[in-house]
C-alpha cells in the first residue's frame, strides 16, 4: 500500500500539493476533500470574469488547453481522488484519520492518513454593520459569488455600487464595475486605500481614480446600511454622509480558516494562521499546512505574518506536496509582494513601507523617483513613481512600492530579487540591468531611485515627501516653494504658493530666493530641482530640500501659475 495523503481544501494550495505529490510518488493514495462543488479555480481571475474581460467561468478552472479541472480530470489524469461537496469536520491525531461528512448526504466517513495537508484557505471578514443582512450586500470569494455580481451587473443598467474596504479586492472590483458602466463609491476607514502602501503613493492612485469618476472616501466609517422597504439595500450611511447604493460589496479583509487545526490542538501562530516551519510542517510533524490558512514567515520583518495570496499559496502547496512525498524542500518565507491593476495604472509593492518600518521602530530613509519607464524620445513611454525604502544602519533595500501607467512591475520584481539577496542600495544602483530604448532608460528608474537613496544616506540630498510638504503647508510653515521648471510648465499647473525661477535663471536670480527660510525646490521629477539644490548649496544656502518625486508625484491641489 502507498502512502496515504489526505489534502483538505481544493482551490490553490490543496490541488497544487496533491499534483506535486503525485508526480513524485506514483504509488501514493491521494485524496482531496473540498466542501464546495468547484475546485482548482483561479480566484484571482474573478474580478476579470465579473468585468467581462474573461468571457466564460470555465476559463478560470480549465487547463490551458481547455480541459476542466473537475473530479474526473483529477481521477483520470492525476490519479487523485476528489471528494467534493464533502466537509472535513474533525482531525483525529491519535488515530491519524480525518472525519468527513457529505454536504448533501450527511453521511460521514473516516479517511485514514499517513500525511495530512491543511489547505483550508481563508474566509472574508463579515463586519457587524447594521443592515448587513439586506439583499444585494455581498462578498467576493468564490466563483458562485462572481456569478452573482456578473449577472447583476449585466442585468442592471448603470448600477450604483458601494465598495466597503479599499484593499486589493476593493480596488480590482472598482475597475470591474466601472467597466460594466457602474458608478462606484469606495469607502475606506483608514486614511488611505491599500494600507500596505504609504500614503504619498496611494494618494496618487486615489487621485487617479477620482479623475476617472470614482468617489473615493478615506477616513470614513460606515455606520449602517439602509433598505428601501423591499429588503434591498438602498443607502450607505457613513461618518461623512449618506450615499445611495443598489449593490454593496463588503471587502474588509479575510481571516484564515483554522478551526479544524485549532480543534485538533495544532499551534496557531501570532498572526492567526496555522503555525508551520520552513518545511510547511505544523506542530504535528505528519500534518502540513499551506496557503491562506498557514502563517508565513516574513523575511524582512523577521516575524510571522498573514499574507493571503495565490502566488504564495501555490508555492507553499508545491512545497508541502514535495515534502509529504519525501522530496524535502524548504520554503524560504515571503517578501510581502503584491501587484494589482487599477484601470490603466499598475500598482506593486514588497517589503516594508515607511509607515510599517516606523511601526517596527526601524530607522529608514525613503527615495521617491518619478520617471518615464522608457526614454522620453521613445514612443509610448509612460510615467512611473517608485518609492524605495532603505534601512539606515545597513543601507539595505527593505521596501519598494510603485504606481503609474508605466511598467511598474518590472521594477518591483527586480527590487524583490535584490531584497531577497539582501542587497544594499549601493549594490542595487550598480545592477547590470539589460537596456535598450524599447524597454528602459540607460539608467533604469530603479537605479535612479537607488542613487537617490544613496545620496540621502550620505546626506548629500535632503528631500521632503509630498505628504510632508502638504502637512508643512497646512501647518502654515514659512517655507519658500521654488518651482524650477519652465514658465510654460508652471503656467500649466503648479503647487499653490510656489515661485517660478527656471533652473537656467537660478544663479542670476538668487536675490529672489530667501536665505533665511526653508526652501523646497521642485520640477517635474525633481531632477532639475536637485541641480538647483546643488547650485544653492554652492552659494551658501543651508536649508534647501527637494520635493521627493517632483510634481509628477504631487497628488494634492494644483493652481495655474501667474
Ligand atoms: C477576488 C479575488 C482576487 C484575488 N486576486 C489575487 C491576486 O491578484 N494575486 C494573488 O496573489 N492572490 C489573489 N487572491 C487571493 C488568492 O485567490 C488566494 O490567496 C488563494 O486562493 C488561496 O488559496 P488556498 O488554497 O490557500 O485557499 P482558498 O482559495 O481559500 O481555498 C480553500 C478551500 O478549502 C475549502 N475548505 C475550507 N475548510 C474546509 C473543510 N473543513 N472541509 C473541506 N473543505 C474546506 C474551502 O471551501 C476552499 O474552497 C485573490 C482572491 C480573491 C477572492
Coordinates of C-alpha atoms and ligand atoms in Angstrom, one line a residue:
X1 CA 0.0 0.0 0.0
X2 CA 1.3 3.5 -0.9
X3 CA 1.5 6.5 1.5
X4 CA -2.0 7.8 2.3
X5 CA -2.1 11.5 1.7
X6 CA -5.2 13.5 2.5
X7 CA -5.5 17.1 1.5
X8 CA -8.2 19.3 2.9
X9 CA -9.1 22.2 0.6
X10 CA -9.3 22.1 -3.2
X11 CA -8.7 25.6 -4.6
X12 CA -5.0 26.6 -4.9
X13 CA -2.6 25.2 -2.3
X14 CA -4.5 21.9 -2.0
X15 CA -4.6 20.8 -5.7
X16 CA -1.0 22.0 -6.2
X17 CA 0.1 19.9 -3.2
X18 CA -1.8 16.9 -4.5
X19 CA -0.4 17.2 -8.0
X20 CA 3.1 17.6 -6.8
X21 CA 2.9 14.6 -4.5
X22 CA 1.6 12.5 -7.3
X23 CA 4.4 13.5 -9.7
X24 CA 6.9 12.4 -7.1
X25 CA 5.2 9.3 -5.8
X26 CA 3.3 7.2 -8.2
X27 CA 2.0 4.8 -5.6
X28 CA 0.6 7.3 -3.0
X29 CA -3.1 7.2 -2.3
X30 CA -4.1 10.8 -2.6
X31 CA -7.5 12.3 -1.7
X32 CA -8.6 15.9 -1.8
X33 CA -11.5 16.8 0.4
X34 CA -13.4 20.0 -0.7
X35 CA -16.6 21.3 0.9
X36 CA -17.7 23.1 -2.2
X37 CA -18.6 22.0 -5.7
X38 CA -15.8 23.6 -7.7
X39 CA -12.1 23.1 -7.3
X40 CA -8.8 24.3 -8.7
X41 CA -10.1 27.5 -10.0
X42 CA -8.3 30.9 -10.4
X43 CA -9.8 33.0 -7.6
X44 CA -7.5 35.8 -8.7
X45 CA -9.3 35.9 -12.0
X46 CA -12.8 36.5 -10.6
X47 CA -12.7 40.4 -11.0
X48 CA -11.9 39.9 -14.7
X49 CA -14.7 37.4 -15.1
X50 CA -17.0 39.9 -13.5
X51 CA -15.9 42.7 -15.7
X52 CA -16.4 40.5 -18.8
X53 CA -12.7 40.5 -19.8
X54 CA -12.8 36.8 -19.1
X55 CA -15.8 35.6 -21.0
X56 CA -16.5 32.2 -19.6
X57 CA -16.2 31.0 -16.0
X58 CA -14.9 27.7 -17.3
X59 CA -11.7 29.5 -18.4
X60 CA -10.9 30.0 -14.7
X61 CA -11.0 26.3 -13.9
X62 CA -9.7 24.7 -17.1
X63 CA -6.2 23.8 -18.2
X64 CA -4.5 26.0 -20.9
X65 CA -5.9 23.6 -23.5
X66 CA -9.4 23.9 -22.1
X67 CA -9.8 20.7 -20.1
X68 CA -11.9 21.3 -17.0
X69 CA -10.1 20.6 -13.7
X70 CA -13.0 18.6 -12.2
X71 CA -13.0 15.4 -10.1
X72 CA -13.0 13.3 -13.3
X73 CA -9.9 15.2 -14.5
X74 CA -8.1 14.6 -11.2
X75 CA -9.0 10.9 -11.2
X76 CA -8.1 10.3 -14.8
X77 CA -5.0 12.4 -15.3
X78 CA -3.6 12.6 -11.8
X79 CA -4.9 9.5 -10.1
X80 CA -6.1 11.7 -7.3
X81 CA -9.5 11.0 -5.7
X82 CA -11.6 14.2 -5.1
X83 CA -14.4 14.2 -2.6
X84 CA -16.1 17.5 -3.3
X85 CA -19.2 18.7 -1.5
X86 CA -17.6 17.0 1.5
X87 CA -16.7 18.8 4.7
X88 CA -13.8 17.8 6.9
X89 CA -15.2 18.1 10.4
X90 CA -12.5 16.6 12.7
X91 CA -8.9 15.5 12.7
X92 CA -8.2 12.5 15.0
X93 CA -4.5 13.0 15.5
X94 CA -4.2 9.9 17.7
X95 CA -5.8 7.6 15.1
X96 CA -4.4 9.6 12.1
X97 CA -7.7 9.9 10.5
X98 CA -9.9 12.8 9.2
X99 CA -13.7 12.6 9.8
X100 CA -15.6 13.9 6.8
X101 CA -19.3 14.5 6.1
X102 CA -21.1 14.6 2.7
X103 CA -22.7 18.1 2.4
X104 CA -25.8 16.7 0.7
X105 CA -25.9 13.1 2.0
X106 CA -24.9 13.9 5.6
X107 CA -23.1 10.6 5.6
X108 CA -19.8 10.6 7.5
X109 CA -16.7 8.6 6.9
X110 CA -13.2 8.4 8.2
X111 CA -10.2 8.9 6.0
X112 CA -7.0 7.4 7.4
X113 CA -3.8 9.3 6.5
X114 CA -0.1 8.9 6.8
X115 CA 0.4 12.6 5.8
X116 CA -2.3 15.3 6.1
X117 CA -2.1 18.7 4.3
X118 CA -4.4 21.5 5.5
X119 CA -5.2 23.9 2.7
X120 CA -8.4 25.3 4.1
X121 CA -7.8 28.8 3.0
X122 CA -9.4 31.9 4.4
X123 CA -12.9 33.5 4.7
X124 CA -13.9 37.1 4.2
X125 CA -14.4 39.0 7.4
X126 CA -18.1 39.7 8.0
X127 CA -18.3 43.0 9.7
X128 CA -21.2 43.6 12.1
X129 CA -22.6 46.6 10.3
X130 CA -26.3 47.2 11.0
X131 CA -28.2 46.4 7.7
X132 CA -25.6 43.7 6.7
X133 CA -28.5 41.2 6.1
X134 CA -30.2 43.4 3.5
X135 CA -30.4 41.9 0.0
X136 CA -27.6 42.9 -2.5
X137 CA -25.0 43.1 0.2
X138 CA -22.4 40.7 -1.0
X139 CA -18.8 39.5 -0.5
X140 CA -16.5 38.1 -3.2
X141 CA -14.6 34.9 -2.6
X142 CA -15.8 32.1 -4.8
X143 CA -16.9 31.6 -8.4
X144 CA -20.6 31.5 -7.3
X145 CA -20.2 35.0 -5.8
X146 CA -18.6 36.2 -9.0
X147 CA -21.6 34.7 -11.0
X148 CA -24.0 36.8 -8.8
X149 CA -22.0 40.0 -9.4
X150 CA -21.7 39.4 -13.1
X151 CA -25.4 38.6 -13.6
X152 CA -26.4 41.7 -11.6
X153 CA -24.0 44.0 -13.5
X154 CA -25.2 42.6 -16.8
X155 CA -28.9 43.0 -15.9
X156 CA -28.9 46.4 -14.1
X157 CA -28.1 49.4 -16.2
X158 CA -25.7 51.9 -14.6
X159 CA -25.6 50.2 -11.2
X160 CA -24.7 52.3 -8.2
X161 CA -22.2 50.3 -6.2
X162 CA -20.6 51.0 -2.8
X163 CA -17.4 49.1 -2.0
X164 CA -16.7 49.0 1.7
X165 CA -12.9 48.5 2.0
X166 CA -10.1 49.9 -0.1
X167 CA -7.9 46.8 -0.2
X168 CA -6.8 44.8 -3.2
X169 CA -10.1 43.2 -4.0
X170 CA -12.0 46.5 -3.5
X171 CA -9.6 48.2 -6.0
X172 CA -9.9 45.4 -8.6
X173 CA -13.7 45.4 -8.2
X174 CA -13.9 49.1 -8.7
X175 CA -12.4 48.7 -12.1
X176 CA -14.6 45.7 -12.9
X177 CA -17.8 47.7 -12.0
X178 CA -16.8 50.8 -14.0
X179 CA -16.1 48.5 -16.9
X180 CA -19.7 47.5 -16.6
X181 CA -20.7 51.1 -16.7
X182 CA -21.5 51.3 -13.0
X183 CA -20.7 54.1 -10.6
X184 CA -18.6 53.3 -7.6
X185 CA -18.1 54.8 -4.1
X186 CA -15.2 53.3 -2.3
X187 CA -15.4 53.7 1.5
X188 CA -12.2 53.1 3.5
X189 CA -12.0 53.6 7.2
X190 CA -8.2 54.2 7.2
X191 CA -6.6 57.4 6.0
X192 CA -5.8 55.9 2.6
X193 CA -6.6 53.0 0.4
X194 CA -4.2 50.0 0.2
X195 CA -2.9 50.4 3.7
X196 CA 0.2 48.2 3.0
X197 CA 1.5 51.1 0.9
X198 CA 2.5 54.6 2.1
X199 CA 0.0 57.5 1.9
X200 CA 2.1 59.5 -0.6
X201 CA 1.9 56.7 -3.1
X202 CA -1.8 55.7 -2.5
X203 CA -2.9 59.3 -2.7
X204 CA -1.8 59.4 -6.3
X205 CA -3.9 56.3 -7.0
X206 CA -6.9 57.8 -5.2
X207 CA -6.5 61.0 -7.3
X208 CA -6.3 58.9 -10.5
X209 CA -9.5 57.0 -9.5
X210 CA -11.3 60.3 -8.7
X211 CA -10.2 61.7 -12.1
X212 CA -11.9 58.6 -13.7
X213 CA -15.1 59.4 -11.7
X214 CA -14.8 57.1 -8.8
X215 CA -15.9 58.5 -5.4
X216 CA -13.1 57.6 -3.1
X217 CA -13.8 58.3 0.6
X218 CA -11.0 57.7 3.1
X219 CA -11.0 58.1 6.9
X220 CA -14.7 57.3 6.6
X221 CA -16.5 54.8 8.9
X222 CA -19.7 53.0 7.7
X223 CA -22.3 53.4 10.3
X224 CA -25.2 51.4 8.8
X225 CA -26.8 50.2 5.6
X226 CA -30.4 51.2 5.0
X227 CA -33.0 49.5 2.8
X228 CA -35.8 50.9 0.7
X229 CA -38.6 48.9 2.2
X230 CA -38.4 45.8 -0.1
X231 CA -35.5 44.3 1.7
X232 CA -32.8 45.5 -0.8
X233 CA -30.0 47.8 0.2
X234 CA -30.5 51.4 -0.9
X235 CA -28.1 53.6 1.1
X236 CA -24.9 53.5 3.0
X237 CA -24.8 55.8 6.0
X238 CA -21.2 56.9 6.8
X239 CA -19.4 59.3 9.1
X240 CA -19.1 61.6 6.1
X241 CA -22.7 61.5 4.8
X242 CA -25.2 59.1 3.2
X243 CA -24.6 57.6 -0.3
X244 CA -27.1 55.8 -2.5
X245 CA -26.2 52.2 -3.4
X246 CA -28.2 49.5 -5.0
X247 CA -25.3 47.0 -4.5
X248 CA -22.8 46.8 -1.7
X249 CA -19.5 44.8 -1.8
X250 CA -18.1 44.1 1.7
X251 CA -14.4 43.7 1.3
X252 CA -12.8 44.5 4.6
X253 CA -10.3 41.7 4.9
X254 CA -10.1 38.0 5.4
X255 CA -9.3 35.6 8.2
X256 CA -7.5 32.2 8.0
X257 CA -9.7 29.1 8.4
X258 CA -8.0 27.5 11.4
X259 CA -11.0 25.9 13.3
X260 CA -10.1 22.3 12.3
X261 CA -6.4 22.9 13.2
X262 CA -7.3 24.6 16.4
X263 CA -9.7 21.9 17.5
X264 CA -7.0 19.3 16.7
X265 CA -4.7 21.1 19.1
X266 CA -2.3 22.4 16.5
X267 CA -0.4 25.5 17.3
X268 CA -1.9 28.7 15.9
X269 CA 0.7 31.4 15.3
X270 CA 0.5 35.1 16.5
X271 CA -0.7 36.3 13.1
X272 CA -3.8 33.9 13.4
X273 CA -2.6 31.3 10.8
X274 CA -1.6 27.7 11.5
X275 CA 2.0 27.7 12.7
X276 CA 4.3 26.0 10.1
X277 CA 8.1 25.6 10.0
X278 CA 10.1 26.2 6.8
X279 CA 9.0 22.8 5.6
X280 CA 5.3 23.6 5.9
X281 CA 5.0 21.2 8.8
X282 CA 2.7 22.2 11.6
X283 CA 3.4 21.5 15.3
X284 CA 2.4 17.9 14.4
X285 CA 5.1 16.5 12.1
X286 CA 2.7 14.4 10.0
X287 CA 0.4 17.4 9.4
X288 CA 1.3 20.1 7.0
X289 CA -0.4 23.4 6.2
X290 CA -0.1 25.6 3.1
X291 CA -1.8 28.6 1.5
X292 CA -4.0 31.2 3.2
X293 CA -4.6 29.1 6.3
X294 CA -0.9 28.9 7.1
X295 CA 1.2 31.5 8.8
X296 CA 4.1 32.9 6.7
X297 CA 7.5 33.9 7.8
X298 CA 8.2 37.4 6.7
X299 CA 11.8 37.7 5.7
X300 CA 12.2 41.5 6.1
X301 CA 10.3 41.9 9.3
X302 CA 11.8 38.7 10.7
X303 CA 8.4 37.9 12.2
X304 CA 5.4 35.8 11.2
X305 CA 2.6 37.3 9.2
X306 CA -0.7 36.6 7.5
X307 CA -0.4 37.0 3.7
X308 CA -3.3 35.6 1.8
X309 CA -2.1 35.5 -1.8
X310 CA -2.4 33.0 -4.6
X311 CA 1.3 33.4 -5.5
X312 CA 2.4 32.2 -2.1
X313 CA -0.4 29.6 -1.8
X314 CA 0.8 27.8 -4.9
X315 CA 4.4 27.8 -3.9
X316 CA 3.6 26.6 -0.4
X317 CA 1.3 23.9 -1.9
X318 CA 4.1 22.7 -4.1
X319 CA 6.5 22.6 -1.2
X320 CA 4.1 20.7 1.1
X321 CA 3.4 18.2 -1.8
X322 CA 7.1 17.6 -2.2
X323 CA 7.7 17.1 1.5
X324 CA 4.8 14.7 2.0
X325 CA 6.2 12.7 -0.9
X326 CA 9.6 12.5 0.8
X327 CA 11.4 15.0 -1.5
X328 CA 12.4 17.5 1.1
X329 CA 12.1 21.2 0.2
X330 CA 12.4 24.3 2.3
X331 CA 10.2 27.3 1.7
X332 CA 12.2 30.4 2.5
X333 CA 9.5 32.8 3.5
X334 CA 7.9 35.8 1.8
X335 CA 8.8 39.4 0.9
X336 CA 5.2 40.6 1.1
X337 CA 5.0 41.1 -2.7
X338 CA 1.7 42.1 -4.3
X339 CA 0.6 43.6 -7.5
X340 CA -2.6 44.9 -9.0
X341 CA -4.0 46.8 -11.9
X342 CA -6.4 49.7 -11.3
X343 CA -7.8 50.9 -14.6
X344 CA -4.7 51.9 -16.7
X345 CA -2.4 52.1 -13.7
X346 CA -0.1 49.4 -12.3
X347 CA 0.5 49.1 -8.6
X348 CA 3.1 46.9 -6.9
X349 CA 4.8 46.7 -3.5
X350 CA 7.0 44.4 -1.4
X351 CA 8.9 44.5 1.8
X352 CA 8.2 47.4 4.2
X353 CA 6.6 50.7 3.6
X354 CA 7.9 53.7 5.6
X355 CA 4.7 53.5 7.8
X356 CA 5.4 49.9 8.6
X357 CA 9.1 50.4 9.2
X358 CA 8.2 53.2 11.7
X359 CA 5.7 51.0 13.5
X360 CA 8.5 48.4 13.9
X361 CA 11.0 51.1 15.0
X362 CA 13.4 50.5 12.1
X363 CA 15.2 53.8 11.2
X364 CA 14.9 54.2 7.4
X365 CA 15.1 56.7 4.6
X366 CA 12.9 56.7 1.5
X367 CA 13.7 57.8 -2.0
X368 CA 10.8 58.6 -4.4
X369 CA 11.6 58.8 -8.1
X370 CA 9.3 59.7 -10.9
X371 CA 10.5 59.0 -14.4
X372 CA 9.2 57.5 -17.7
X373 CA 9.6 53.7 -18.0
X374 CA 11.4 54.2 -21.3
X375 CA 13.4 57.1 -22.7
X376 CA 11.4 60.3 -23.2
X377 CA 12.0 60.1 -27.0
X378 CA 10.8 56.6 -27.4
X379 CA 7.1 56.4 -28.4
X380 CA 4.7 55.0 -25.8
X381 CA 6.8 55.8 -22.8
X382 CA 4.7 56.1 -19.6
X383 CA 5.5 57.6 -16.2
X384 CA 6.0 55.6 -13.1
X385 CA 6.5 56.7 -9.5
X386 CA 8.7 54.4 -7.4
X387 CA 9.4 54.7 -3.7
X388 CA 12.4 52.8 -2.3
X389 CA 12.8 52.2 1.5
X390 CA 16.4 51.6 2.8
X391 CA 17.4 50.7 6.3
X392 CA 19.7 53.5 7.6
X393 CA 22.1 51.2 9.5
X394 CA 22.7 48.6 6.9
X395 CA 21.9 50.6 3.7
X396 CA 19.8 47.5 2.7
X397 CA 16.9 48.0 0.4
X398 CA 14.0 46.7 2.5
X399 CA 10.9 48.1 0.8
X400 CA 9.7 49.1 -2.6
X401 CA 6.3 50.4 -3.9
X402 CA 5.2 52.0 -7.1
X403 CA 2.3 53.2 -9.1
X404 CA 1.6 54.7 -12.5
X405 CA 0.7 53.8 -16.1
X406 CA 4.2 52.6 -16.9
X407 CA 5.8 49.3 -16.3
X408 CA 5.9 49.4 -12.5
X409 CA 6.0 45.6 -12.0
X410 CA 9.3 45.1 -13.8
X411 CA 11.0 47.3 -11.3
X412 CA 9.2 45.8 -8.3
X413 CA 10.3 42.3 -9.4
X414 CA 13.9 43.4 -9.7
X415 CA 13.7 45.1 -6.3
X416 CA 12.2 41.9 -4.8
X417 CA 15.1 39.9 -6.2
X418 CA 17.6 42.4 -4.7
X419 CA 15.8 42.3 -1.3
X420 CA 15.9 38.5 -1.3
X421 CA 19.6 38.8 -1.9
X422 CA 19.8 41.3 1.0
X423 CA 21.4 43.9 -1.3
X424 CA 22.2 47.4 -0.2
X425 CA 21.0 50.3 -2.3
X426 CA 24.7 50.7 -3.4
X427 CA 24.5 47.3 -4.9
X428 CA 21.1 47.9 -6.5
X429 CA 22.4 51.1 -8.1
X430 CA 25.1 49.1 -9.9
X431 CA 22.9 46.2 -11.0
X432 CA 23.8 45.3 -14.6
X433 CA 20.2 45.5 -15.9
X434 CA 19.6 44.9 -19.6
X435 CA 18.9 48.0 -21.6
X436 CA 17.6 49.1 -24.9
X437 CA 15.2 52.1 -25.5
X438 CA 12.1 50.0 -26.1
X439 CA 12.4 48.6 -22.5
X440 CA 14.0 51.2 -20.2
X441 CA 16.3 54.2 -19.8
X442 CA 20.0 53.6 -19.9
X443 CA 19.9 54.3 -16.2
X444 CA 16.7 52.5 -15.2
X445 CA 14.3 54.3 -12.9
X446 CA 15.0 51.7 -10.2
X447 CA 18.7 52.6 -10.4
X448 CA 17.9 56.3 -10.3
X449 CA 15.9 55.6 -7.2
X450 CA 18.8 53.6 -5.6
X451 CA 21.1 56.5 -6.3
X452 CA 18.7 59.0 -4.7
X453 CA 18.6 56.7 -1.7
X454 CA 22.4 56.6 -1.6
X455 CA 22.6 60.4 -1.8
X456 CA 20.1 60.6 1.1
X457 CA 22.0 58.1 3.2
X458 CA 25.2 60.0 2.5
X459 CA 23.4 63.3 3.5
X460 CA 24.2 64.8 0.1
X461 CA 20.5 65.3 -0.6
X462 CA 17.5 66.3 1.6
X463 CA 14.0 65.5 0.4
X464 CA 10.5 66.0 1.7
X465 CA 7.7 63.7 0.6
X466 CA 4.5 65.1 -0.8
X467 CA 2.6 64.3 2.4
X468 CA 5.3 66.1 4.5
X469 CA 5.1 69.1 2.3
X470 CA 1.3 69.2 2.4
X471 CA 1.5 69.0 6.2
X472 CA 4.0 71.8 6.3
X473 CA 1.8 74.0 4.1
X474 CA -1.3 73.2 6.1
X475 CA 0.6 73.9 9.3
X476 CA 1.4 77.4 8.0
X477 CA 5.2 76.8 7.9
X478 CA 7.0 79.7 6.4
X479 CA 8.8 77.9 3.6
X480 CA 9.8 79.1 0.2
X481 CA 8.5 76.8 -2.5
X482 CA 10.7 77.1 -5.6
X483 CA 9.5 75.8 -9.0
X484 CA 12.5 75.5 -11.3
X485 CA 10.6 74.4 -14.3
X486 CA 9.9 76.4 -17.5
X487 CA 7.3 79.2 -17.5
X488 CA 5.0 77.0 -19.7
X489 CA 5.1 74.1 -17.3
X490 CA 4.5 76.5 -14.3
X491 CA 1.5 78.0 -16.2
X492 CA 0.0 74.6 -16.9
X493 CA -0.1 73.6 -13.3
X494 CA 1.9 74.3 -10.2
X495 CA 1.8 73.8 -6.4
X496 CA -0.1 76.8 -4.9
X497 CA 2.2 79.3 -3.4
X498 CA 5.3 78.4 -5.4
X499 CA 7.6 80.9 -7.0
X500 CA 8.9 80.3 -10.5
X501 CA 12.6 80.6 -11.1
X502 CA 13.6 78.4 -14.0
X503 CA 16.7 76.3 -13.5
X504 CA 18.7 78.3 -16.0
X505 CA 17.9 81.5 -14.1
X506 CA 18.7 80.3 -10.6
X507 CA 22.3 81.6 -10.5
X508 CA 21.3 85.0 -11.7
X509 CA 18.2 85.4 -9.6
X510 CA 19.5 84.4 -6.1
X511 CA 18.1 87.7 -4.8
X512 CA 14.6 86.3 -5.2
X513 CA 15.4 83.1 -3.2
X514 CA 15.5 83.8 0.5
X515 CA 18.4 82.5 2.6
X516 CA 16.5 82.8 5.9
X517 CA 13.6 80.5 5.1
X518 CA 13.5 76.8 4.4
X519 CA 13.5 76.3 0.6
X520 CA 11.8 73.3 -1.1
X521 CA 12.6 73.0 -4.8
X522 CA 10.6 71.0 -7.3
X523 CA 10.3 70.4 -11.0
X524 CA 8.5 67.7 -12.9
X525 CA 10.6 64.8 -11.5
X526 CA 12.9 66.7 -9.1
X527 CA 15.9 66.1 -11.3
X528 CA 16.2 69.8 -12.1
X529 CA 15.3 70.6 -8.5
X530 CA 18.3 68.5 -7.5
X531 CA 20.5 70.6 -9.8
X532 CA 19.0 73.8 -8.3
X533 CA 19.6 72.5 -4.7
X534 CA 23.3 71.9 -5.6
X535 CA 23.6 75.4 -7.0
X536 CA 22.0 76.9 -3.9
X537 CA 24.2 74.8 -1.6
X538 CA 27.3 76.0 -3.6
X539 CA 26.0 79.6 -2.9
X540 CA 25.9 79.0 0.8
X541 CA 22.2 78.1 1.3
X542 CA 21.9 75.8 4.2
X543 CA 18.3 74.8 4.3
X544 CA 17.3 73.5 0.9
X545 CA 15.3 70.3 0.3
X546 CA 13.8 68.9 -2.9
X547 CA 10.3 67.5 -3.3
X548 CA 10.6 63.7 -3.5
X549 CA 9.3 62.6 -6.9
X550 CA 8.6 66.1 -8.0
X551 CA 5.4 67.5 -9.4
X552 CA 4.5 64.1 -11.1
X553 CA 4.2 62.7 -7.6
X554 CA 2.1 65.6 -6.3
X555 CA -1.5 64.3 -5.5
X556 CA -2.9 67.5 -3.9
X557 CA -4.3 70.8 -5.0
X558 CA -2.8 72.5 -8.1
X559 CA -3.1 76.0 -9.4
X560 CA -2.3 77.6 -12.7
X561 CA 0.7 79.9 -12.3
X562 CA 0.6 83.6 -12.9
Ligands
LIG1 C1 -11.4 38.3 -5.9 C2 -10.0 37.8 -5.5 C3 -8.9 38.3 -6.2 C4 -7.6 37.8 -5.9 N1 -6.6 38.3 -6.5 C5 -5.3 37.9 -6.2 C6 -4.2 38.3 -6.9 O1 -4.3 39.1 -7.9 N2 -3.0 37.8 -6.6 C7 -2.8 36.9 -5.6 O2 -1.7 36.5 -5.3 N3 -3.9 36.5 -4.9 C8 -5.1 36.9 -5.2 N4 -6.2 36.5 -4.5 C9 -6.0 35.5 -3.3 C10 -5.9 34.1 -3.8 O3 -7.1 33.7 -4.5 C11 -5.9 33.2 -2.5 O4 -4.7 33.6 -1.8 C12 -5.8 31.7 -2.9 O5 -7.0 31.3 -3.4 C13 -5.6 30.9 -1.6 O6 -5.6 29.6 -1.9 P1 -5.8 28.5 -0.8 O7 -5.9 27.2 -1.5 O8 -4.9 28.6 0.3 O9 -7.2 28.8 -0.1 P2 -8.7 29.0 -0.8 O10 -8.6 29.5 -2.1 O11 -9.4 29.8 0.3 O12 -9.3 27.5 -0.8 C14 -9.5 26.8 0.4 C15 -10.6 25.8 0.1 O13 -10.7 25.0 1.3 C16 -12.0 24.6 1.5 N5 -12.3 24.2 2.8 C17 -12.1 25.0 3.9 N6 -12.4 24.3 5.1 C18 -12.8 23.1 4.7 C19 -13.2 21.9 5.3 N7 -13.3 21.9 6.7 N8 -13.5 20.8 4.6 C20 -13.4 20.9 3.3 N9 -13.0 21.9 2.6 C21 -12.7 23.0 3.2 C22 -12.8 25.9 1.1 O14 -14.1 25.6 0.7 C23 -12.0 26.4 -0.1 O15 -12.5 26.0 -1.3 C24 -7.5 36.9 -4.8 C25 -8.6 36.4 -4.1 C26 -9.9 36.8 -4.5 C27 -11.1 36.3 -3.8

